[in-house]
Structures are given as structure tokens and as C-alpha cells.
Amino acid sequence: MGGKAVFIAHCILNQNSKALGFASRPGLVEWLIDFLKQGGCVVEQLPCPEMLYLGVNRWWHTRDQYDTPGFRRHCRRFAKMVAGLMEYYLRRGHTIVLIGIDGSPSCGVNLTGRNPYWGGEPRASAEQYQVVEGMGVWIEELIKEVERRIKRFKVIGLAMDLPGFDLKETLKMLEAELEG
Amino acid sequence: MSLRDSRSYKVVFAPDYVINPENYPDMPKTLKIYEGIKNAGYGIVKLPAIDLPEDQIQDWIEIVADMIEEYQKRGYAIALITIECLEDGGVWLSRLRAELESRGLKIPKVVEFSRGELEKDENLFSKIKSIF
């Protein structure tokens, strides 16, 4: 696993950036950071475009609500910054890995959250948040920029906020992905 | 879907060194500050490596200042960790201060760690625990 620069979703190091109701820990997701550091990885933290756009008191959002030209432009600004940081690590001989949060409207890699009817008066239940296949808006914009500038990189989605999350299986999968 | 919220409302802005000491050949290879933050239950906003190309630095300073502004406005406890023997504390401290001052923002509490503390680390955990 050494020689990898692993770019992780912002909230993995800072649960205080989550939309209210979704911080599963006081500070950081320790099992993942410990795993990456024990494996000799450099860990880089992505910006959180949700928090930087709507703040920490934002309502829950779906991908549909973030899928606007303005939010995408906001994401592209950060994508350029992150791609520059990835190039910094490439010049030092690292390989690049990106870890997103499956189920997230912005950070999802394989799964995101949708509901085309959310909007207006803020009344919603978690059950109305439909987890479906697809990427979050931030990861989508980031990958576009990174694909343009960097030839080889790996993208991993972790469903750590979704029901049925299996830590043991996830660690096994991560080990295999990061060895390869 | 989980609906509990366990956040600590405590965030430290930390140099890259705290998470990636391997990026700093002349520095102690210790994760003790990270371990202390983890045990204290603080969130971390990690700044990029201190030797990032000059043309990239200001963008990162601006978004760090944006986060400081937002957390201050919402009443979160925040602090800035610096490393005495790294250039500008390892966090471009003078430039970050200038950015915050230009916005009329309060400079967060600065908690500095010396090389001696990193090497001996006897009181490191209690120092981190007493940040807030």
C-alpha cells in the first residue's frame, strides 16, 4: 500500500462538516485513517463543497438539488485545486487513489441519493432519500478534471453511512484495492 | 440510514505534518498529534503540504479561511495547530492570519508544538485534550 497518495472525502477527517443528523462520530473516522497510515499511505483531505457552499447548518439535499450549473462551477474550482495537489504527489512518485462516500449526493462514487420531489418547504424524512446507482455531483466534476490531467488513478466508494455496512469486508476490499 | 449526530462541534486546523510526517524528511516520524486529536474527538481540517507550488497556495488559504469563518459564525470551537520548527508553522500562518484579518475575523487559538514535544511526547495528549 506504500507509495499511494489517498485523497479522502473531507468528512472522513472531519465529521463536523456533515449535514446535521449524519455525523456518526465526534471527530474523525478513525478505522480508515489508521488503516491507511498503517499501510504507509499519504492521506490528503478533499474540500467539502457542500459545506463550503451551504454551510454546516444546511438542510439535507439530494443529488437532484446539487445538480445545478452554479454548484458544478463551485465544484470545478475545487477540482482544479485537487488535481494540482495530485500532480504534486505524482511528481514525487506516488500513485493516486480517491475515496468517496457511497450514498452521498456529492461524494458518492457508486451510489448517490436522489429524490426529484424534494424542494420548497423543508419537510423530509430519511426514507424519502432514495439511494440509487450513480455518482455524486462533486465526485463527478472531480473525476472529469482528474481524467483530463492524470492518466492513472483509482476511485473507491465506501458505503460507511448506509445500512448494512460491513467493516470487516470493507477492510478486506480496501486492502485488495490498495495493493493492486 | 443513521439519524443520530455525534459531532463534537470541535475542529482543529492542522498542518500536513500531523497526518503525513513522512513528507518531512528532517522531522520526527510520529503520529502522536493525530492520535491525541483522535482520542480527544476533534475533527481535523488538514492543510496541504507546506512545499506546495507557490501558485497553488492562496486558493487553499482562502478555503481554509472560508471554513474558519463558517465554524466561527455557527459557534463551533476551533483552533489552529502549528509546528514550531516548520516554516510558518506548517500552515502558512502569516498568510492565513492576513487573510483572516482582511475579512475582519478573529484569529483562532493557536496551539504550537515544538520538536522537543514531538520527540518526547510526555505531555502531548494532555496538551491536545486541553485545547478546548
PDB file of C-alpha atoms in Angstrom:
ATOM      1  CA  MET A   1       0.000   0.000   0.000  1.00  0.00           C
ATOM      2  CA  GLY A   2       3.014   2.292   0.331  1.00  0.00           C
ATOM      3  CA  GLY A   3       3.664   4.928  -2.311  1.00  0.00           C
ATOM      4  CA  LYS A   4      -0.026   5.768  -2.529  1.00  0.00           C
ATOM      5  CA  ALA A   5      -1.451   9.244  -2.046  1.00  0.00           C
ATOM      6  CA  VAL A   6      -5.024   8.623  -0.946  1.00  0.00           C
ATOM      7  CA  PHE A   7      -7.424  11.541  -1.333  1.00  0.00           C
ATOM      8  CA  ILE A   8     -10.347  11.064   1.045  1.00  0.00           C
ATOM      9  CA  ALA A   9     -13.719  12.773   1.326  1.00  0.00           C
ATOM     10  CA  HIS A  10     -13.484  15.721   3.718  1.00  0.00           C
ATOM     11  CA  CYS A  11     -15.840  14.289   6.356  1.00  0.00           C
ATOM     12  CA  ILE A  12     -13.653  11.206   6.920  1.00  0.00           C
ATOM     13  CA  LEU A  13     -11.264  13.503   8.826  1.00  0.00           C
ATOM     14  CA  ASN A  14     -13.912  15.951   9.954  1.00  0.00           C
ATOM     15  CA  GLN A  15     -17.365  14.698  10.901  1.00  0.00           C
ATOM     16  CA  ASN A  16     -18.282  18.263  11.893  1.00  0.00           C
ATOM     17  CA  SER A  17     -18.722  19.042   8.193  1.00  0.00           C
ATOM     18  CA  LYS A  18     -21.619  16.586   7.755  1.00  0.00           C
ATOM     19  CA  ALA A  19     -25.212  17.704   7.223  1.00  0.00           C
ATOM     20  CA  LEU A  20     -26.821  17.715  10.671  1.00  0.00           C
ATOM     21  CA  GLY A  21     -28.025  14.247  11.636  1.00  0.00           C
ATOM     22  CA  PHE A  22     -25.314  12.333   9.800  1.00  0.00           C
ATOM     23  CA  ALA A  23     -22.151  12.639  11.894  1.00  0.00           C
ATOM     24  CA  SER A  24     -21.537   9.093  13.109  1.00  0.00           C
ATOM     25  CA  ARG A  25     -18.505  10.049  15.208  1.00  0.00           C
ATOM     26  CA  PRO A  26     -17.340  13.039  17.273  1.00  0.00           C
ATOM     27  CA  GLY A  27     -14.309  13.871  15.149  1.00  0.00           C
ATOM     28  CA  LEU A  28     -12.981  11.517  12.511  1.00  0.00           C
ATOM     29  CA  VAL A  29     -13.394   8.033  11.054  1.00  0.00           C
ATOM     30  CA  GLU A  30     -10.500   6.519  12.919  1.00  0.00           C
ATOM     31  CA  TRP A  31     -10.595   2.964  11.473  1.00  0.00           C
ATOM     32  CA  LEU A  32      -9.984   4.278   7.955  1.00  0.00           C
ATOM     33  CA  ILE A  33      -7.254   6.784   8.791  1.00  0.00           C
ATOM     34  CA  ASP A  34      -5.479   4.212  10.995  1.00  0.00           C
ATOM     35  CA  PHE A  35      -5.734   1.605   8.223  1.00  0.00           C
ATOM     36  CA  LEU A  36      -4.297   3.966   5.592  1.00  0.00           C
ATOM     37  CA  LYS A  37      -1.470   5.180   7.817  1.00  0.00           C
ATOM     38  CA  GLN A  38      -0.554   1.668   8.934  1.00  0.00           C
ATOM     39  CA  GLY A  39      -0.362   0.801   5.235  1.00  0.00           C
ATOM     40  CA  GLY A  40       2.129   3.609   4.608  1.00  0.00           C
ATOM     41  CA  CYS A  41      -0.222   5.831   2.576  1.00  0.00           C
ATOM     42  CA  VAL A  42      -0.065   9.589   2.405  1.00  0.00           C
ATOM     43  CA  VAL A  43      -3.542  10.903   3.256  1.00  0.00           C
ATOM     44  CA  GLU A  44      -4.950  14.039   1.640  1.00  0.00           C
ATOM     45  CA  GLN A  45      -8.314  15.573   2.532  1.00  0.00           C
ATOM     46  CA  LEU A  46     -10.643  16.798  -0.193  1.00  0.00           C
ATOM     47  CA  PRO A  47     -12.563  20.032   0.365  1.00  0.00           C
ATOM     48  CA  CYS A  48     -16.273  19.593   1.199  1.00  0.00           C
ATOM     49  CA  PRO A  49     -18.149  21.542  -1.490  1.00  0.00           C
ATOM     50  CA  GLU A  50     -21.468  21.081   0.334  1.00  0.00           C
ATOM     51  CA  MET A  51     -20.203  22.727   3.499  1.00  0.00           C
ATOM     52  CA  LEU A  52     -18.343  25.434   1.582  1.00  0.00           C
ATOM     53  CA  TYR A  53     -21.492  26.221  -0.432  1.00  0.00           C
ATOM     54  CA  LEU A  54     -24.323  25.980   2.102  1.00  0.00           C
ATOM     55  CA  GLY A  55     -22.519  25.847   5.441  1.00  0.00           C
ATOM     56  CA  VAL A  56     -22.803  23.450   8.375  1.00  0.00           C
ATOM     57  CA  ASN A  57     -26.470  24.272   9.007  1.00  0.00           C
ATOM     58  CA  ARG A  58     -27.567  23.161   5.538  1.00  0.00           C
ATOM     59  CA  TRP A  59     -30.719  21.115   5.057  1.00  0.00           C
ATOM     60  CA  TRP A  60     -30.390  17.599   3.756  1.00  0.00           C
ATOM     61  CA  HIS A  61     -30.010  17.588  -0.024  1.00  0.00           C
ATOM     62  CA  THR A  62     -30.288  15.078  -2.843  1.00  0.00           C
ATOM     63  CA  ARG A  63     -28.108  14.867  -5.904  1.00  0.00           C
ATOM     64  CA  ASP A  64     -31.002  16.419  -7.856  1.00  0.00           C
ATOM     65  CA  GLN A  65     -30.773  19.607  -5.773  1.00  0.00           C
ATOM     66  CA  TYR A  66     -26.992  19.906  -6.123  1.00  0.00           C
ATOM     67  CA  ASP A  67     -27.128  19.237  -9.839  1.00  0.00           C
ATOM     68  CA  THR A  68     -27.092  22.901 -10.877  1.00  0.00           C
ATOM     69  CA  PRO A  69     -24.654  24.905 -13.026  1.00  0.00           C
ATOM     70  CA  GLY A  70     -23.719  27.039 -10.002  1.00  0.00           C
ATOM     71  CA  PHE A  71     -22.871  24.125  -7.724  1.00  0.00           C
ATOM     72  CA  ARG A  72     -20.982  22.387 -10.528  1.00  0.00           C
ATOM     73  CA  ARG A  73     -18.940  25.555 -11.174  1.00  0.00           C
ATOM     74  CA  HIS A  74     -18.192  25.701  -7.428  1.00  0.00           C
ATOM     75  CA  CYS A  75     -17.050  22.032  -7.566  1.00  0.00           C
ATOM     76  CA  ARG A  76     -14.882  22.639 -10.637  1.00  0.00           C
ATOM     77  CA  ARG A  77     -12.937  25.321  -8.757  1.00  0.00           C
ATOM     78  CA  PHE A  78     -12.018  22.740  -6.091  1.00  0.00           C
ATOM     79  CA  ALA A  79     -11.422  20.042  -8.709  1.00  0.00           C
ATOM     80  CA  LYS A  80      -8.659  22.178 -10.265  1.00  0.00           C
ATOM     81  CA  MET A  81      -7.062  22.689  -6.837  1.00  0.00           C
ATOM     82  CA  VAL A  82      -7.205  18.976  -6.000  1.00  0.00           C
ATOM     83  CA  ALA A  83      -5.835  17.951  -9.404  1.00  0.00           C
ATOM     84  CA  GLY A  84      -2.903  20.323  -8.781  1.00  0.00           C
ATOM     85  CA  LEU A  85      -2.271  18.594  -5.457  1.00  0.00           C
ATOM     86  CA  MET A  86      -2.458  15.177  -7.139  1.00  0.00           C
ATOM     87  CA  GLU A  87       0.170  16.309  -9.656  1.00  0.00           C
ATOM     88  CA  TYR A  88       2.368  17.362  -6.730  1.00  0.00           C
ATOM     89  CA  TYR A  89       2.243  13.753  -5.448  1.00  0.00           C
ATOM     90  CA  LEU A  90       2.678  12.248  -8.921  1.00  0.00           C
ATOM     91  CA  ARG A  91       5.927  14.202  -9.280  1.00  0.00           C
ATOM     92  CA  ARG A  92       7.061  12.519  -6.065  1.00  0.00           C
ATOM     93  CA  GLY A  93       6.367   9.065  -7.468  1.00  0.00           C
ATOM     94  CA  HIS A  94       3.082   8.347  -5.693  1.00  0.00           C
ATOM     95  CA  THR A  95       0.102   6.685  -7.295  1.00  0.00           C
ATOM     96  CA  ILE A  96      -3.257   8.368  -6.755  1.00  0.00           C
ATOM     97  CA  VAL A  97      -6.332   6.896  -5.090  1.00  0.00           C
ATOM     98  CA  LEU A  98      -9.610   8.713  -4.472  1.00  0.00           C
ATOM     99  CA  ILE A  99     -12.056   7.594  -1.764  1.00  0.00           C
ATOM    100  CA  GLY A 100     -15.630   8.880  -1.767  1.00  0.00           C
ATOM    101  CA  ILE A 101     -18.698   8.171   0.350  1.00  0.00           C
ATOM    102  CA  ASP A 102     -21.273   5.978  -1.358  1.00  0.00           C
ATOM    103  CA  GLY A 103     -24.807   7.254  -0.911  1.00  0.00           C
ATOM    104  CA  SER A 104     -23.725  10.897  -0.693  1.00  0.00           C
ATOM    105  CA  PRO A 105     -25.351  13.431  -3.055  1.00  0.00           C
ATOM    106  CA  SER A 106     -21.955  14.997  -3.711  1.00  0.00           C
ATOM    107  CA  CYS A 107     -19.295  12.436  -2.707  1.00  0.00           C
ATOM    108  CA  GLY A 108     -20.900   9.190  -3.929  1.00  0.00           C
ATOM    109  CA  VAL A 109     -18.795   7.028  -6.259  1.00  0.00           C
ATOM    110  CA  ASN A 110     -21.048   4.036  -6.999  1.00  0.00           C
ATOM    111  CA  LEU A 111     -24.190   5.154  -5.165  1.00  0.00           C
ATOM    112  CA  THR A 112     -25.790   8.516  -4.637  1.00  0.00           C
ATOM    113  CA  GLY A 113     -29.029   9.873  -3.146  1.00  0.00           C
ATOM    114  CA  ARG A 114     -31.940  11.128  -5.214  1.00  0.00           C
ATOM    115  CA  ASN A 115     -35.462  12.433  -4.905  1.00  0.00           C
ATOM    116  CA  PRO A 116     -36.709  14.693  -7.697  1.00  0.00           C
ATOM    117  CA  TYR A 117     -39.576  15.918  -5.485  1.00  0.00           C
ATOM    118  CA  TRP A 118     -37.506  17.428  -2.658  1.00  0.00           C
ATOM    119  CA  GLY A 119     -37.666  21.213  -2.575  1.00  0.00           C
ATOM    120  CA  GLY A 120     -39.682  24.022  -1.101  1.00  0.00           C
ATOM    121  CA  GLU A 121     -40.810  23.792   2.494  1.00  0.00           C
ATOM    122  CA  PRO A 122     -38.132  21.759   4.309  1.00  0.00           C
ATOM    123  CA  ARG A 123     -40.111  18.683   5.283  1.00  0.00           C
ATOM    124  CA  ALA A 124     -38.425  15.401   4.541  1.00  0.00           C
ATOM    125  CA  SER A 125     -37.796  12.000   6.047  1.00  0.00           C
ATOM    126  CA  ALA A 126     -34.702   9.902   5.600  1.00  0.00           C
ATOM    127  CA  GLU A 127     -36.844   7.214   3.958  1.00  0.00           C
ATOM    128  CA  GLN A 128     -37.555   9.589   1.056  1.00  0.00           C
ATOM    129  CA  TYR A 129     -33.840   9.758   0.270  1.00  0.00           C
ATOM    130  CA  GLN A 130     -33.504   7.172  -2.477  1.00  0.00           C
ATOM    131  CA  VAL A 131     -30.074   5.571  -2.695  1.00  0.00           C
ATOM    132  CA  VAL A 132     -29.501   4.694  -6.337  1.00  0.00           C
ATOM    133  CA  GLU A 133     -26.613   3.838  -8.634  1.00  0.00           C
ATOM    134  CA  GLY A 134     -24.653   6.846  -9.776  1.00  0.00           C
ATOM    135  CA  MET A 135     -22.066   9.386  -8.711  1.00  0.00           C
ATOM    136  CA  GLY A 136     -22.435  12.437  -6.544  1.00  0.00           C
ATOM    137  CA  VAL A 137     -22.040  15.812  -8.226  1.00  0.00           C
ATOM    138  CA  TRP A 138     -18.674  16.699  -6.618  1.00  0.00           C
ATOM    139  CA  ILE A 139     -17.034  13.369  -7.433  1.00  0.00           C
ATOM    140  CA  GLU A 140     -18.375  13.596 -10.989  1.00  0.00           C
ATOM    141  CA  GLU A 141     -16.803  17.027 -11.527  1.00  0.00           C
ATOM    142  CA  LEU A 142     -13.581  15.993  -9.771  1.00  0.00           C
ATOM    143  CA  ILE A 143     -13.161  12.877 -11.902  1.00  0.00           C
ATOM    144  CA  LYS A 144     -13.694  14.899 -15.093  1.00  0.00           C
ATOM    145  CA  GLU A 145     -10.833  17.227 -14.142  1.00  0.00           C
ATOM    146  CA  VAL A 146      -8.557  14.450 -12.894  1.00  0.00           C
ATOM    147  CA  GLU A 147      -9.127  12.330 -16.024  1.00  0.00           C
ATOM    148  CA  ARG A 148      -8.109  15.326 -18.115  1.00  0.00           C
ATOM    149  CA  ARG A 149      -4.816  15.813 -16.240  1.00  0.00           C
ATOM    150  CA  ILE A 150      -3.813  12.465 -14.747  1.00  0.00           C
ATOM    151  CA  LYS A 151      -3.676   9.219 -16.676  1.00  0.00           C
ATOM    152  CA  ARG A 152      -3.882   6.604 -13.945  1.00  0.00           C
ATOM    153  CA  PHE A 153      -5.783   6.814 -10.721  1.00  0.00           C
ATOM    154  CA  LYS A 154      -8.141   4.607  -8.762  1.00  0.00           C
ATOM    155  CA  VAL A 155     -11.549   5.550  -7.355  1.00  0.00           C
ATOM    156  CA  ILE A 156     -13.160   3.731  -4.422  1.00  0.00           C
ATOM    157  CA  GLY A 157     -16.590   4.321  -2.878  1.00  0.00           C
ATOM    158  CA  LEU A 158     -17.202   3.368   0.762  1.00  0.00           C
ATOM    159  CA  ALA A 159     -20.810   2.929   1.900  1.00  0.00           C
ATOM    160  CA  MET A 160     -19.958   3.684   5.516  1.00  0.00           C
ATOM    161  CA  ASP A 161     -23.103   5.761   6.129  1.00  0.00           C
ATOM    162  CA  LEU A 162     -25.536   3.225   4.638  1.00  0.00           C
ATOM    163  CA  PRO A 163     -27.338   0.361   6.411  1.00  0.00           C
ATOM    164  CA  GLY A 164     -25.603  -2.997   6.186  1.00  0.00           C
ATOM    165  CA  PHE A 165     -22.102  -1.533   6.134  1.00  0.00           C
ATOM    166  CA  ASP A 166     -19.637  -4.313   6.920  1.00  0.00           C
ATOM    167  CA  LEU A 167     -16.339  -3.027   8.307  1.00  0.00           C
ATOM    168  CA  LYS A 168     -14.507  -6.350   8.029  1.00  0.00           C
ATOM    169  CA  GLU A 169     -15.485  -6.813   4.388  1.00  0.00           C
ATOM    170  CA  THR A 170     -14.653  -3.187   3.638  1.00  0.00           C
ATOM    171  CA  LEU A 171     -11.156  -3.520   5.074  1.00  0.00           C
ATOM    172  CA  LYS A 172     -10.613  -6.678   3.028  1.00  0.00           C
ATOM    173  CA  MET A 173     -11.776  -4.887  -0.130  1.00  0.00           C
ATOM    174  CA  LEU A 174      -9.628  -1.834   0.632  1.00  0.00           C
ATOM    175  CA  GLU A 175      -6.556  -3.969   1.196  1.00  0.00           C
ATOM    176  CA  ALA A 176      -7.047  -5.685  -2.166  1.00  0.00           C
ATOM    177  CA  GLU A 177      -7.736  -2.402  -3.980  1.00  0.00           C
ATOM    178  CA  LEU A 178      -4.767  -0.608  -2.465  1.00  0.00           C
ATOM    179  CA  GLU A 179      -2.375  -3.491  -3.061  1.00  0.00           C
ATOM    180  CA  GLY A 180      -3.266  -3.566  -6.745  1.00  0.00           C
TER     181      GLY A 180
ATOM    182  CA  MET B   1     -29.971   5.315   7.400  1.00  0.00           C
ATOM    183  CA  SER B   2     -28.352   6.687  10.551  1.00  0.00           C
ATOM    184  CA  LEU B   3     -30.017   9.768  12.020  1.00  0.00           C
ATOM    185  CA  ARG B   4     -28.057  10.273  15.189  1.00  0.00           C
ATOM    186  CA  ASP B   5     -25.488  13.022  15.190  1.00  0.00           C
ATOM    187  CA  SER B   6     -22.341  12.518  17.211  1.00  0.00           C
ATOM    188  CA  ARG B   7     -20.284  15.521  16.142  1.00  0.00           C
ATOM    189  CA  SER B   8     -18.118  17.160  18.783  1.00  0.00           C
ATOM    190  CA  TYR B   9     -18.501  20.737  17.485  1.00  0.00           C
ATOM    191  CA  LYS B  10     -14.716  20.932  17.931  1.00  0.00           C
ATOM    192  CA  VAL B  11     -12.414  21.302  14.930  1.00  0.00           C
ATOM    193  CA  VAL B  12      -8.657  21.703  14.691  1.00  0.00           C
ATOM    194  CA  PHE B  13      -6.988  23.111  11.591  1.00  0.00           C
ATOM    195  CA  ALA B  14      -3.764  21.161  11.349  1.00  0.00           C
ATOM    196  CA  PRO B  15      -0.579  21.079   9.261  1.00  0.00           C
ATOM    197  CA  ASP B  16       0.008  18.285   6.772  1.00  0.00           C
ATOM    198  CA  TYR B  17       2.799  17.064   9.061  1.00  0.00           C
ATOM    199  CA  VAL B  18       0.268  15.888  11.661  1.00  0.00           C
ATOM    200  CA  ILE B  19      -1.128  13.260   9.256  1.00  0.00           C
ATOM    201  CA  ASN B  20       1.781  12.811   6.857  1.00  0.00           C
ATOM    202  CA  PRO B  21       5.075  13.099   8.773  1.00  0.00           C
ATOM    203  CA  GLU B  22       6.711  11.017   6.007  1.00  0.00           C
ATOM    204  CA  ASN B  23       6.510  14.156   3.799  1.00  0.00           C
ATOM    205  CA  TYR B  24       9.077  15.833   6.128  1.00  0.00           C
ATOM    206  CA  PRO B  25      12.460  14.054   5.997  1.00  0.00           C
ATOM    207  CA  ASP B  26      14.065  16.036   8.820  1.00  0.00           C
ATOM    208  CA  MET B  27      11.167  15.759  11.255  1.00  0.00           C
ATOM    209  CA  PRO B  28      10.273  13.073  13.826  1.00  0.00           C
ATOM    210  CA  LYS B  29       8.148  10.375  12.177  1.00  0.00           C
ATOM    211  CA  THR B  30       5.398  10.430  14.741  1.00  0.00           C
ATOM    212  CA  LEU B  31       1.611  10.371  14.527  1.00  0.00           C
ATOM    213  CA  LYS B  32       1.240  11.352  18.184  1.00  0.00           C
ATOM    214  CA  ILE B  33      -0.595  14.603  17.477  1.00  0.00           C
ATOM    215  CA  TYR B  34      -3.039  12.734  15.229  1.00  0.00           C
ATOM    216  CA  GLU B  35      -3.511  10.098  17.951  1.00  0.00           C
ATOM    217  CA  GLY B  36      -4.201  12.826  20.506  1.00  0.00           C
ATOM    218  CA  ILE B  37      -6.749  14.548  18.265  1.00  0.00           C
ATOM    219  CA  LYS B  38      -8.418  11.219  17.515  1.00  0.00           C
ATOM    220  CA  ASN B  39      -8.700  10.361  21.206  1.00  0.00           C
ATOM    221  CA  ALA B  40      -9.990  13.833  22.066  1.00  0.00           C
ATOM    222  CA  GLY B  41     -12.755  13.520  19.445  1.00  0.00           C
ATOM    223  CA  TYR B  42     -11.932  16.592  17.376  1.00  0.00           C
ATOM    224  CA  GLY B  43     -12.478  16.900  13.647  1.00  0.00           C
ATOM    225  CA  ILE B  44      -9.448  17.772  11.531  1.00  0.00           C
ATOM    226  CA  VAL B  45      -9.166  20.171   8.637  1.00  0.00           C
ATOM    227  CA  LYS B  46      -5.766  19.271   7.195  1.00  0.00           C
ATOM    228  CA  LEU B  47      -3.831  21.805   5.174  1.00  0.00           C
ATOM    229  CA  PRO B  48      -1.801  20.642   2.162  1.00  0.00           C
ATOM    230  CA  ALA B  49       1.964  20.035   2.309  1.00  0.00           C
ATOM    231  CA  ILE B  50       3.941  23.165   3.123  1.00  0.00           C
ATOM    232  CA  ASP B  51       6.080  22.970  -0.053  1.00  0.00           C
ATOM    233  CA  LEU B  52       3.130  23.099  -2.429  1.00  0.00           C
ATOM    234  CA  PRO B  53       3.940  25.228  -5.517  1.00  0.00           C
ATOM    235  CA  GLU B  54       3.505  28.932  -4.778  1.00  0.00           C
ATOM    236  CA  ASP B  55       0.780  29.442  -7.376  1.00  0.00           C
ATOM    237  CA  GLN B  56      -1.476  26.932  -5.605  1.00  0.00           C
ATOM    238  CA  ILE B  57      -1.188  28.159  -2.024  1.00  0.00           C
ATOM    239  CA  GLN B  58      -3.566  31.146  -1.990  1.00  0.00           C
ATOM    240  CA  ASP B  59      -6.564  29.085  -3.167  1.00  0.00           C
ATOM    241  CA  TRP B  60      -6.097  26.694  -0.227  1.00  0.00           C
ATOM    242  CA  ILE B  61      -5.669  29.569   2.231  1.00  0.00           C
ATOM    243  CA  GLU B  62      -8.934  31.068   1.002  1.00  0.00           C
ATOM    244  CA  ILE B  63     -10.961  27.920   1.538  1.00  0.00           C
ATOM    245  CA  VAL B  64      -9.381  27.331   4.949  1.00  0.00           C
ATOM    246  CA  ALA B  65     -10.402  30.892   5.852  1.00  0.00           C
ATOM    247  CA  ASP B  66     -13.902  30.181   4.486  1.00  0.00           C
ATOM    248  CA  MET B  67     -14.187  27.189   6.825  1.00  0.00           C
ATOM    249  CA  ILE B  68     -12.861  29.146   9.815  1.00  0.00           C
ATOM    250  CA  GLU B  69     -15.407  31.881   9.082  1.00  0.00           C
ATOM    251  CA  GLU B  70     -18.283  29.391   8.838  1.00  0.00           C
ATOM    252  CA  TYR B  71     -17.356  27.473  12.004  1.00  0.00           C
ATOM    253  CA  GLN B  72     -16.878  30.692  13.970  1.00  0.00           C
ATOM    254  CA  LYS B  73     -20.247  32.015  12.811  1.00  0.00           C
ATOM    255  CA  ARG B  74     -22.006  28.816  13.912  1.00  0.00           C
ATOM    256  CA  GLY B  75     -20.360  28.700  17.336  1.00  0.00           C
ATOM    257  CA  TYR B  76     -18.072  25.685  16.814  1.00  0.00           C
ATOM    258  CA  ALA B  77     -14.869  25.582  18.885  1.00  0.00           C
ATOM    259  CA  ILE B  78     -11.886  25.856  16.574  1.00  0.00           C
ATOM    260  CA  ALA B  79      -8.116  26.002  16.980  1.00  0.00           C
ATOM    261  CA  LEU B  80      -5.080  26.121  14.748  1.00  0.00           C
ATOM    262  CA  ILE B  81      -2.219  23.700  15.351  1.00  0.00           C
ATOM    263  CA  THR B  82       1.262  24.786  14.320  1.00  0.00           C
ATOM    264  CA  ILE B  83       4.686  23.124  14.424  1.00  0.00           C
ATOM    265  CA  GLU B  84       7.453  25.375  15.736  1.00  0.00           C
ATOM    266  CA  CYS B  85      10.244  24.018  13.527  1.00  0.00           C
ATOM    267  CA  LEU B  86       8.287  24.043  10.270  1.00  0.00           C
ATOM    268  CA  GLU B  87       8.251  27.105   8.035  1.00  0.00           C
ATOM    269  CA  ASP B  88       5.391  29.410   9.050  1.00  0.00           C
ATOM    270  CA  GLY B  89       4.142  26.757  11.498  1.00  0.00           C
ATOM    271  CA  GLY B  90       3.480  24.301   8.673  1.00  0.00           C
ATOM    272  CA  VAL B  91       0.219  26.125   7.904  1.00  0.00           C
ATOM    273  CA  TRP B  92       1.328  29.336   6.094  1.00  0.00           C
ATOM    274  CA  LEU B  93       0.401  31.052   9.359  1.00  0.00           C
ATOM    275  CA  SER B  94       1.333  34.612   8.361  1.00  0.00           C
ATOM    276  CA  ARG B  95      -0.642  34.419   5.122  1.00  0.00           C
ATOM    277  CA  LEU B  96      -3.602  32.792   6.825  1.00  0.00           C
ATOM    278  CA  ARG B  97      -3.583  35.494   9.519  1.00  0.00           C
ATOM    279  CA  ALA B  98      -3.528  38.175   6.819  1.00  0.00           C
ATOM    280  CA  GLU B  99      -6.474  36.539   5.044  1.00  0.00           C
ATOM    281  CA  LEU B 100      -8.496  36.324   8.267  1.00  0.00           C
ATOM    282  CA  GLU B 101      -7.626  39.908   9.222  1.00  0.00           C
ATOM    283  CA  SER B 102      -8.669  41.160   5.798  1.00  0.00           C
ATOM    284  CA  ARG B 103     -12.090  39.648   6.461  1.00  0.00           C
ATOM    285  CA  GLY B 104     -12.288  41.116   9.965  1.00  0.00           C
ATOM    286  CA  LEU B 105     -12.273  37.644  11.520  1.00  0.00           C
ATOM    287  CA  LYS B 106     -10.929  36.583  14.881  1.00  0.00           C
ATOM    288  CA  ILE B 107      -7.693  34.561  14.683  1.00  0.00           C
ATOM    289  CA  PRO B 108      -8.429  31.141  16.201  1.00  0.00           C
ATOM    290  CA  LYS B 109      -6.482  29.954  19.227  1.00  0.00           C
ATOM    291  CA  VAL B 110      -3.017  28.871  18.021  1.00  0.00           C
ATOM    292  CA  VAL B 111      -1.530  25.800  19.697  1.00  0.00           C
ATOM    293  CA  GLU B 112       2.138  25.306  18.872  1.00  0.00           C
ATOM    294  CA  PHE B 113       4.128  22.088  19.230  1.00  0.00           C
ATOM    295  CA  SER B 114       7.928  22.063  19.484  1.00  0.00           C
ATOM    296  CA  ARG B 115      10.332  19.436  18.193  1.00  0.00           C
ATOM    297  CA  GLY B 116      11.085  18.513  21.799  1.00  0.00           C
ATOM    298  CA  GLU B 117       7.421  17.806  22.485  1.00  0.00           C
ATOM    299  CA  LEU B 118       7.193  15.675  19.344  1.00  0.00           C
ATOM    300  CA  GLU B 119      10.272  13.676  20.327  1.00  0.00           C
ATOM    301  CA  LYS B 120       9.406  13.164  23.981  1.00  0.00           C
ATOM    302  CA  ASP B 121       5.606  13.401  23.775  1.00  0.00           C
ATOM    303  CA  GLU B 122       5.133  13.019  27.546  1.00  0.00           C
ATOM    304  CA  ASN B 123       2.511  15.741  27.820  1.00  0.00           C
ATOM    305  CA  LEU B 124       1.301  15.723  24.244  1.00  0.00           C
ATOM    306  CA  PHE B 125      -2.038  14.021  24.875  1.00  0.00           C
ATOM    307  CA  SER B 126      -2.958  16.265  27.803  1.00  0.00           C
ATOM    308  CA  LYS B 127      -1.957  19.364  25.822  1.00  0.00           C
ATOM    309  CA  ILE B 128      -4.242  18.281  22.971  1.00  0.00           C
ATOM    310  CA  LYS B 129      -7.073  17.368  25.317  1.00  0.00           C
ATOM    311  CA  SER B 130      -6.913  20.800  26.919  1.00  0.00           C
ATOM    312  CA  ILE B 131      -7.069  22.731  23.625  1.00  0.00           C
ATOM    313  CA  PHE B 132     -10.804  23.328  24.190  1.00  0.00           C
TER     314      PHE B 132
END
